[in-house]
mmCIF file of C-alpha atoms in Angstrom:
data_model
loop_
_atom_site.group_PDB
_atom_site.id
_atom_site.type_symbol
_atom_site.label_atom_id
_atom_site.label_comp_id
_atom_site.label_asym_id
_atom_site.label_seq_id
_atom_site.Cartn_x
_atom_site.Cartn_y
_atom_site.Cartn_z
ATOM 1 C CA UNK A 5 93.677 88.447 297.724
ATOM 2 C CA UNK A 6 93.727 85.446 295.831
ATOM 3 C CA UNK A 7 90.980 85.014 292.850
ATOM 4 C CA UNK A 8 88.214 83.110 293.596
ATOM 5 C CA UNK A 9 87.870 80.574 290.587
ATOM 6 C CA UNK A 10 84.170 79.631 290.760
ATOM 7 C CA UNK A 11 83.274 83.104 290.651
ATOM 8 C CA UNK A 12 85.645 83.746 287.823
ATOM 9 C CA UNK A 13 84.207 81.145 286.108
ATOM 10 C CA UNK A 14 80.337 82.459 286.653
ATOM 11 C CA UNK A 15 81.542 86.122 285.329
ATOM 12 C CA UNK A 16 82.787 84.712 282.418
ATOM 13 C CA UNK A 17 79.873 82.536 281.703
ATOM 14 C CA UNK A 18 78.106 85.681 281.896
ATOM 15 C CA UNK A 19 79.725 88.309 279.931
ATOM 16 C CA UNK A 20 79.588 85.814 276.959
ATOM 17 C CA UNK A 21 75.558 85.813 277.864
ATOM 18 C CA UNK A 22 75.887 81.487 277.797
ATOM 19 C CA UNK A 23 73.174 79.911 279.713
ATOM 20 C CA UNK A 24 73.528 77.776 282.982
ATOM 21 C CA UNK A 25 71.883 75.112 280.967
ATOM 22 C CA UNK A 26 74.419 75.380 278.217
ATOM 23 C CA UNK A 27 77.364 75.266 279.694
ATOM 24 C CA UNK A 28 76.250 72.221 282.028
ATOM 25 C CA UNK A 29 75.574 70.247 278.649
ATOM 26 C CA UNK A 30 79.125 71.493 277.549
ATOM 27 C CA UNK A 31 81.000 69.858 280.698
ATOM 28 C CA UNK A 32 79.047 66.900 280.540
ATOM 29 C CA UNK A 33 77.049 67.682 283.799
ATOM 30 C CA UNK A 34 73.618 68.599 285.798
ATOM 31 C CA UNK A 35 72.990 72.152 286.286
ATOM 32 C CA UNK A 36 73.612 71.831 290.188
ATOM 33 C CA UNK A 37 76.936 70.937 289.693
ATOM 34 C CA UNK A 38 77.495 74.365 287.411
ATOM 35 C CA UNK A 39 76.033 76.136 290.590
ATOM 36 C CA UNK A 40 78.336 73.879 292.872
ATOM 37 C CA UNK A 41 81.524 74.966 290.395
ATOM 38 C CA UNK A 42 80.564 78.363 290.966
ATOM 39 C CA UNK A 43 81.012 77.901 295.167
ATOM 40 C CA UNK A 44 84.352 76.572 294.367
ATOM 41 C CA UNK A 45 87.591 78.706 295.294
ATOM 42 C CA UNK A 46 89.628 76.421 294.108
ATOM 43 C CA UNK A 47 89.442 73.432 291.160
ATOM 44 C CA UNK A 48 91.021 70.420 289.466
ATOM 45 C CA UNK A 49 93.424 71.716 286.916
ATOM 46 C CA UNK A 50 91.845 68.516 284.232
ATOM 47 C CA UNK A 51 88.102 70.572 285.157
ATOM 48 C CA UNK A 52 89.632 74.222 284.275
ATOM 49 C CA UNK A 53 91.444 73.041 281.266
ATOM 50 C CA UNK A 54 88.165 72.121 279.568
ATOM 51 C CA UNK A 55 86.399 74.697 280.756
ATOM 52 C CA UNK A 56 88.902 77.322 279.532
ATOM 53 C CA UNK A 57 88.821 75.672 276.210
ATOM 54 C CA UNK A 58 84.575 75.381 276.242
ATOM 55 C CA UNK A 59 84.553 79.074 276.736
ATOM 56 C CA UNK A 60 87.454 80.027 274.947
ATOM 57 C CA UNK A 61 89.132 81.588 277.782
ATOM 58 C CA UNK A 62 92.880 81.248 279.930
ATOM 59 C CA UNK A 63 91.520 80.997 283.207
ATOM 60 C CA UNK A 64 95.253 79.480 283.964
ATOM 61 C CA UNK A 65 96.603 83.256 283.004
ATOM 62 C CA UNK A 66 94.224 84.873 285.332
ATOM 63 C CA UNK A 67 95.531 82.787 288.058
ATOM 64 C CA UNK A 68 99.423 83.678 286.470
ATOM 65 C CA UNK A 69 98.556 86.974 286.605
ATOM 66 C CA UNK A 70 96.953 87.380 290.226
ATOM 67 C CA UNK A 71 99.817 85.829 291.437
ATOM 68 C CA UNK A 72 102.450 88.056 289.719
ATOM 69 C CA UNK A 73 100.697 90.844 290.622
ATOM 70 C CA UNK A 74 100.927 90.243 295.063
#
């Protein structure tokens, strides 16, 4: 099963306790479009780079390791 990236995303979001509202202002961007992210299996590599760096965390190794592991 692959990972879903929009939900990885969200869990991440949450386990640092960061706000909706926060992290829209950190991506430049409405609070629908966080909720819209969150839908999204799949993203724009340009997108997850800066979000990895905003919350400090290597989404692209979660997606290196999920693959490895099948």
């Amino acid at each position: 099963m692959s990972i879903h990236i929009g939900n990885q995303i969200r869990e991440e979001l949450k386990s640092q306790g960061r706000t909706i509202t926060w992290f829209a202002a950190q991506i430049c961007c409405t609070r629908e479009n966080v909720y819209d992210i969150f839908k999204r299996p799949n993203i724009d590599t340009e997108l997850l780079s800066r979000i990895s760096d905003i919350l400090g965390h290597n989404f692209f190794q979660d997606l290196a390791d999920e693959k490895n592991t099948r």
